[in-house]
Amino acid sequence: MELADPTDFAGRAVIVTGGAKGIGSVIAEAFLAAGAEVMACGRTAPATLPSSGGRSAAFHATDVRDPTAAAGLVAATAERFGRLDVLVNNAGGSPDADAATASPRFVEKVVALNLLAPFYVAQAANLVMREQPEGGAVINIGSVSAHDPQPGTAAYSAAKAGLLGLTRALALEWAPRVRVNHITAGLVRTADATALYGEDGGAAVAGIVPMGRLAVPADVAHACLWLAGPHAAYINGADLAVHGGGEIPARDLARRAIRPPFSSP
């Protein structure tokens, strides 16, 4: 059986939430490079939009935590491009916070952005995709925090764990017309790497990753292209790990640190 070119998204329309900066902008550029029409969203318009090959993403100012605004984003995309084939729920994140003192407002905002917003946008997208002969694909960008929480991430980890559960539930309900999958993103080197990982930009942290480096945004973008493309036509409800193998266990790192140097007999 001959499959369609997995890198050709010409004639397809894609939404990338949080698609005007960071990982989202690289995801948007990857779909543009593959020929898709892309709608990026964020709360405020960026100075420059993601672009590739002389084409730029469209932009729709949206607070995806607002269900009415989320529905408006999908409606605007479908009206502009005449269809909607792929939704990448990328918007998310949270500063660290002590769980003992985090305010209710902080927790509500973190859960709203990382769990409720993807639900709202996916609901609206499904209404469009399910009416198309080709259906559509929803890709939720999650985090290793859903599987392995770190100190200071209680609300974020809980929300991301919920996003993984939501992915699996929607995959059951919306197939076969609409596929829903999840990417577990690990440590990603972005423009904010110094703020996130220290002055070395993550060089020391990379030592605990089996692949020997942090991910770059393109690693996540390429995973999105695959999940949205024809080679993943039977992939539904999956959790694709893009984390370089996870983290080497602390006990192994400790053993390496105390291992005596090699000496000839």
CSV table of N, CA and C in Angstrom, one decimal, residues 27-124:
chain,number,residue,atom,x,y,z
A,27,ILE,N,6.9,24.8,16.2
A,27,ILE,CA,5.9,23.9,15.7
A,27,ILE,C,5.1,24.5,14.5
A,28,ALA,N,4.7,25.8,14.7
A,28,ALA,CA,4.1,26.5,13.6
A,28,ALA,C,4.9,26.6,12.3
A,29,GLU,N,6.2,26.9,12.5
A,29,GLU,CA,7.1,27.0,11.3
A,29,GLU,C,7.3,25.6,10.7
A,30,ALA,N,7.3,24.5,11.4
A,30,ALA,CA,7.4,23.2,10.8
A,30,ALA,C,6.2,22.9,10.0
A,31,PHE,N,5.0,23.2,10.4
A,31,PHE,CA,3.8,22.9,9.6
A,31,PHE,C,3.8,23.9,8.4
A,32,LEU,N,4.2,25.1,8.5
A,32,LEU,CA,4.3,26.0,7.4
A,32,LEU,C,5.3,25.4,6.3
A,33,ALA,N,6.5,25.0,6.8
A,33,ALA,CA,7.4,24.4,5.9
A,33,ALA,C,6.9,23.2,5.2
A,34,ALA,N,6.0,22.5,5.8
A,34,ALA,CA,5.3,21.3,5.2
A,34,ALA,C,4.2,21.6,4.3
A,35,GLY,N,3.9,22.9,4.2
A,35,GLY,CA,2.9,23.4,3.2
A,35,GLY,C,1.5,23.7,3.8
A,36,ALA,N,1.4,23.6,5.1
A,36,ALA,CA,0.1,23.8,5.8
A,36,ALA,C,-0.2,25.3,5.9
A,37,GLU,N,-1.5,25.6,6.1
A,37,GLU,CA,-1.9,27.0,6.5
A,37,GLU,C,-1.9,26.9,8.1
A,38,VAL,N,-1.4,27.9,8.7
A,38,VAL,CA,-1.3,27.8,10.2
A,38,VAL,C,-1.9,29.0,10.8
A,39,MET,N,-2.7,28.8,11.9
A,39,MET,CA,-3.2,29.8,12.7
A,39,MET,C,-2.5,29.7,14.1
A,40,ALA,N,-1.8,30.7,14.5
A,40,ALA,CA,-1.2,30.7,15.8
A,40,ALA,C,-2.0,31.6,16.7
A,41,CYS,N,-2.0,31.4,18.0
A,41,CYS,CA,-2.7,32.2,18.9
A,41,CYS,C,-1.9,32.5,20.1
A,42,GLY,N,-2.3,33.5,20.8
A,42,GLY,CA,-1.7,33.9,22.0
A,42,GLY,C,-2.5,35.1,22.6
A,43,ARG,N,-2.2,35.5,23.8
A,43,ARG,CA,-3.0,36.6,24.3
A,43,ARG,C,-2.7,38.0,23.7
A,44,THR,N,-1.5,38.1,23.2
A,44,THR,CA,-1.1,39.4,22.5
A,44,THR,C,-0.3,39.0,21.3
A,45,ALA,N,-0.4,39.9,20.3
A,45,ALA,CA,0.2,39.7,19.0
A,45,ALA,C,1.7,39.9,19.2
A,46,PRO,N,2.6,39.0,18.5
A,46,PRO,CA,4.0,39.1,18.6
A,46,PRO,C,4.5,40.2,17.7
A,47,ALA,N,5.8,40.6,17.8
A,47,ALA,CA,6.4,41.5,16.9
A,47,ALA,C,6.6,40.9,15.5
A,48,THR,N,6.9,39.6,15.5
A,48,THR,CA,7.0,38.9,14.2
A,48,THR,C,6.3,37.5,14.4
A,49,LEU,N,5.7,37.1,13.3
A,49,LEU,CA,5.0,35.8,13.3
A,49,LEU,C,5.8,34.7,12.8
A,50,PRO,N,5.6,33.5,13.2
A,50,PRO,CA,6.3,32.3,12.6
A,50,PRO,C,6.2,32.3,11.1
A,51,SER,N,7.3,32.0,10.4
A,51,SER,CA,7.2,32.0,9.0
A,51,SER,C,8.2,30.9,8.4
A,52,SER,N,7.9,30.5,7.2
A,52,SER,CA,8.8,29.6,6.5
A,52,SER,C,8.5,29.7,5.0
A,53,GLY,N,9.6,29.7,4.2
A,53,GLY,CA,9.4,29.7,2.7
A,53,GLY,C,8.6,30.8,2.2
A,54,GLY,N,8.7,32.0,2.9
A,54,GLY,CA,8.0,33.1,2.4
A,54,GLY,C,6.6,33.2,2.8
A,55,ARG,N,6.1,32.3,3.6
A,55,ARG,CA,4.7,32.3,4.1
A,55,ARG,C,4.8,32.5,5.6
A,56,SER,N,3.8,33.2,6.2
A,56,SER,CA,3.7,33.4,7.6
A,56,SER,C,2.4,32.8,8.2
A,57,ALA,N,2.5,32.5,9.4
A,57,ALA,CA,1.2,32.1,10.1
A,57,ALA,C,0.3,33.3,10.3
A,58,ALA,N,-1.0,33.0,10.3
A,58,ALA,CA,-2.0,34.0,10.7
A,58,ALA,C,-2.0,34.0,12.2
A,59,PHE,N,-2.6,35.0,12.8
A,59,PHE,CA,-2.6,35.2,14.2
A,59,PHE,C,-4.0,35.6,14.7
A,60,HIS,N,-4.5,35.0,15.8
A,60,HIS,CA,-5.7,35.3,16.4
A,60,HIS,C,-5.5,35.5,17.9
A,61,ALA,N,-5.7,36.7,18.4
A,61,ALA,CA,-5.5,37.0,19.8
A,61,ALA,C,-6.6,36.2,20.6
A,62,THR,N,-6.1,35.3,21.5
A,62,THR,CA,-7.0,34.4,22.2
A,62,THR,C,-6.5,34.1,23.6
A,63,ASP,N,-7.4,34.2,24.6
A,63,ASP,CA,-7.1,33.6,25.9
A,63,ASP,C,-7.8,32.3,25.9
A,64,VAL,N,-7.1,31.2,25.7
A,64,VAL,CA,-7.7,29.9,25.5
A,64,VAL,C,-8.3,29.4,26.8
A,65,ARG,N,-8.1,30.1,27.9
A,65,ARG,CA,-8.7,29.6,29.2
A,65,ARG,C,-10.2,30.0,29.2
A,66,ASP,N,-10.6,30.9,28.2
A,66,ASP,CA,-12.0,31.3,28.1
A,66,ASP,C,-12.7,30.4,27.0
A,67,PRO,N,-13.7,29.6,27.4
A,67,PRO,CA,-14.3,28.7,26.4
A,67,PRO,C,-14.9,29.4,25.2
A,68,THR,N,-15.4,30.6,25.5
A,68,THR,CA,-16.0,31.4,24.3
A,68,THR,C,-14.9,31.8,23.4
A,69,ALA,N,-13.8,32.3,23.9
A,69,ALA,CA,-12.6,32.7,23.1
A,69,ALA,C,-12.0,31.5,22.4
A,70,ALA,N,-12.0,30.4,23.0
A,70,ALA,CA,-11.4,29.2,22.4
A,70,ALA,C,-12.3,28.8,21.2
A,71,ALA,N,-13.6,28.8,21.4
A,71,ALA,CA,-14.5,28.5,20.3
A,71,ALA,C,-14.4,29.5,19.1
A,72,GLY,N,-14.1,30.8,19.5
A,72,GLY,CA,-13.9,31.8,18.5
A,72,GLY,C,-12.7,31.6,17.7
A,73,LEU,N,-11.6,31.1,18.3
A,73,LEU,CA,-10.4,30.8,17.6
A,73,LEU,C,-10.6,29.8,16.6
A,74,VAL,N,-11.3,28.7,16.9
A,74,VAL,CA,-11.6,27.6,16.0
A,74,VAL,C,-12.5,28.1,14.8
A,75,ALA,N,-13.5,28.9,15.2
A,75,ALA,CA,-14.4,29.5,14.1
A,75,ALA,C,-13.7,30.4,13.2
A,76,ALA,N,-12.8,31.2,13.7
A,76,ALA,CA,-12.0,32.1,12.9
A,76,ALA,C,-11.1,31.3,11.9
A,77,THR,N,-10.5,30.3,12.4
A,77,THR,CA,-9.6,29.4,11.6
A,77,THR,C,-10.4,28.7,10.5
A,78,ALA,N,-11.5,28.1,10.8
A,78,ALA,CA,-12.3,27.4,9.8
A,78,ALA,C,-12.8,28.4,8.8
A,79,GLU,N,-13.2,29.6,9.2
A,79,GLU,CA,-13.7,30.6,8.3
A,79,GLU,C,-12.6,31.1,7.3
A,80,ARG,N,-11.4,31.3,7.9
A,80,ARG,CA,-10.3,31.8,7.0
A,80,ARG,C,-9.8,30.7,6.1
A,81,PHE,N,-9.6,29.5,6.5
A,81,PHE,CA,-9.0,28.4,5.7
A,81,PHE,C,-10.0,27.5,5.1
A,82,GLY,N,-11.2,27.5,5.5
A,82,GLY,CA,-12.3,26.6,5.0
A,82,GLY,C,-12.3,25.2,5.6
A,83,ARG,N,-11.4,25.0,6.6
A,83,ARG,CA,-11.3,23.7,7.2
A,83,ARG,C,-10.4,23.8,8.4
A,84,LEU,N,-10.3,22.6,9.1
A,84,LEU,CA,-9.4,22.5,10.3
A,84,LEU,C,-9.0,21.1,10.3
A,85,ASP,N,-7.7,20.8,10.1
A,85,ASP,CA,-7.2,19.4,10.1
A,85,ASP,C,-6.4,19.0,11.3
A,86,VAL,N,-5.7,20.0,11.9
A,86,VAL,CA,-4.8,19.6,13.1
A,86,VAL,C,-4.9,20.7,14.1
A,87,LEU,N,-5.1,20.3,15.4
A,87,LEU,CA,-5.0,21.2,16.5
A,87,LEU,C,-3.8,20.7,17.4
A,88,VAL,N,-2.8,21.6,17.6
A,88,VAL,CA,-1.8,21.4,18.5
A,88,VAL,C,-2.0,22.2,19.8
A,89,ASN,N,-2.4,21.6,20.9
A,89,ASN,CA,-2.6,22.3,22.1
A,89,ASN,C,-1.2,22.4,22.8
A,90,ASN,N,-0.6,23.5,22.5
A,90,ASN,CA,0.8,23.7,23.0
A,90,ASN,C,0.9,24.7,24.2
A,91,ALA,N,-0.1,25.6,24.2
A,91,ALA,CA,0.0,26.7,25.3
A,91,ALA,C,0.0,26.0,26.7
A,92,GLY,N,0.8,26.5,27.5
A,92,GLY,CA,0.9,25.9,28.9
A,92,GLY,C,2.1,26.4,29.6
A,93,GLY,N,2.3,25.9,30.8
A,93,GLY,CA,3.5,26.3,31.6
A,93,GLY,C,3.1,26.8,32.9
A,94,SER,N,4.1,27.0,33.8
A,94,SER,CA,3.8,27.5,35.1
A,94,SER,C,5.1,27.8,35.8
A,95,PRO,N,5.2,28.9,36.6
A,95,PRO,CA,6.4,29.1,37.4
A,95,PRO,C,6.3,28.1,38.6
A,96,ASP,N,7.5,27.8,39.2
A,96,ASP,CA,7.5,27.0,40.4
A,96,ASP,C,6.8,27.7,41.5
A,97,ALA,N,6.2,26.9,42.4
A,97,ALA,CA,5.5,27.5,43.6
A,97,ALA,C,5.5,26.4,44.7
A,98,ASP,N,5.7,26.9,45.9
A,98,ASP,CA,5.6,26.0,47.1
A,98,ASP,C,4.1,25.5,47.3
A,99,ALA,N,3.9,24.2,47.2
A,99,ALA,CA,2.5,23.8,47.4
A,99,ALA,C,1.9,24.2,48.7
A,100,ALA,N,2.7,24.3,49.7
A,100,ALA,CA,2.1,24.7,51.0
A,100,ALA,C,1.6,26.1,51.1
A,101,THR,N,2.1,27.0,50.2
A,101,THR,CA,1.7,28.4,50.3
A,101,THR,C,1.0,28.9,49.0
A,102,ALA,N,1.0,28.1,47.9
A,102,ALA,CA,0.4,28.5,46.7
A,102,ALA,C,-1.1,28.9,46.9
A,103,SER,N,-1.4,30.1,46.3
A,103,SER,CA,-2.8,30.6,46.5
A,103,SER,C,-3.8,29.9,45.7
A,104,PRO,N,-5.1,29.8,46.1
A,104,PRO,CA,-6.1,29.2,45.3
A,104,PRO,C,-6.1,29.8,43.8
A,105,ARG,N,-5.9,31.1,43.8
A,105,ARG,CA,-6.0,31.8,42.4
A,105,ARG,C,-4.8,31.3,41.6
A,106,PHE,N,-3.7,31.1,42.1
A,106,PHE,CA,-2.5,30.5,41.4
A,106,PHE,C,-2.9,29.1,40.8
A,107,VAL,N,-3.4,28.3,41.7
A,107,VAL,CA,-3.7,26.9,41.3
A,107,VAL,C,-4.7,26.9,40.2
A,108,GLU,N,-5.8,27.7,40.4
A,108,GLU,CA,-6.8,27.8,39.4
A,108,GLU,C,-6.3,28.2,38.0
A,109,LYS,N,-5.4,29.2,38.0
A,109,LYS,CA,-4.8,29.7,36.7
A,109,LYS,C,-4.0,28.6,36.1
A,110,VAL,N,-3.2,27.9,36.9
A,110,VAL,CA,-2.3,26.8,36.3
A,110,VAL,C,-3.2,25.7,35.7
A,111,VAL,N,-4.2,25.3,36.4
A,111,VAL,CA,-5.1,24.2,35.9
A,111,VAL,C,-5.9,24.7,34.7
A,112,ALA,N,-6.3,25.9,34.7
A,112,ALA,CA,-7.1,26.5,33.6
A,112,ALA,C,-6.2,26.5,32.3
A,113,LEU,N,-5.0,26.9,32.4
A,113,LEU,CA,-4.1,27.0,31.2
A,113,LEU,C,-3.7,25.6,30.7
A,114,ASN,N,-3.3,24.7,31.6
A,114,ASN,CA,-2.7,23.5,31.2
A,114,ASN,C,-3.7,22.3,31.1
A,115,LEU,N,-4.9,22.4,31.5
A,115,LEU,CA,-5.9,21.4,31.4
A,115,LEU,C,-7.2,21.8,30.8
A,116,LEU,N,-7.8,22.9,31.4
A,116,LEU,CA,-9.1,23.3,30.9
A,116,LEU,C,-9.0,23.9,29.5
A,117,ALA,N,-8.0,24.7,29.2
A,117,ALA,CA,-7.9,25.3,27.9
A,117,ALA,C,-7.8,24.3,26.8
A,118,PRO,N,-6.9,23.3,26.9
A,118,PRO,CA,-6.8,22.3,25.8
A,118,PRO,C,-8.2,21.6,25.6
A,119,PHE,N,-8.9,21.4,26.7
A,119,PHE,CA,-10.3,20.8,26.6
A,119,PHE,C,-11.2,21.7,25.8
A,120,TYR,N,-11.2,23.0,26.1
A,120,TYR,CA,-12.1,23.9,25.4
A,120,TYR,C,-11.8,24.0,23.9
A,121,VAL,N,-10.5,24.1,23.6
A,121,VAL,CA,-10.2,24.3,22.2
A,121,VAL,C,-10.4,22.9,21.4
A,122,ALA,N,-10.1,21.8,22.1
A,122,ALA,CA,-10.4,20.5,21.4
A,122,ALA,C,-11.9,20.3,21.2
A,123,GLN,N,-12.7,20.7,22.1
A,123,GLN,CA,-14.2,20.5,22.0
A,123,GLN,C,-14.6,21.3,20.7
A,124,ALA,N,-14.2,22.5,20.6
A,124,ALA,CA,-14.6,23.3,19.4
A,124,ALA,C,-14.0,22.7,18.1
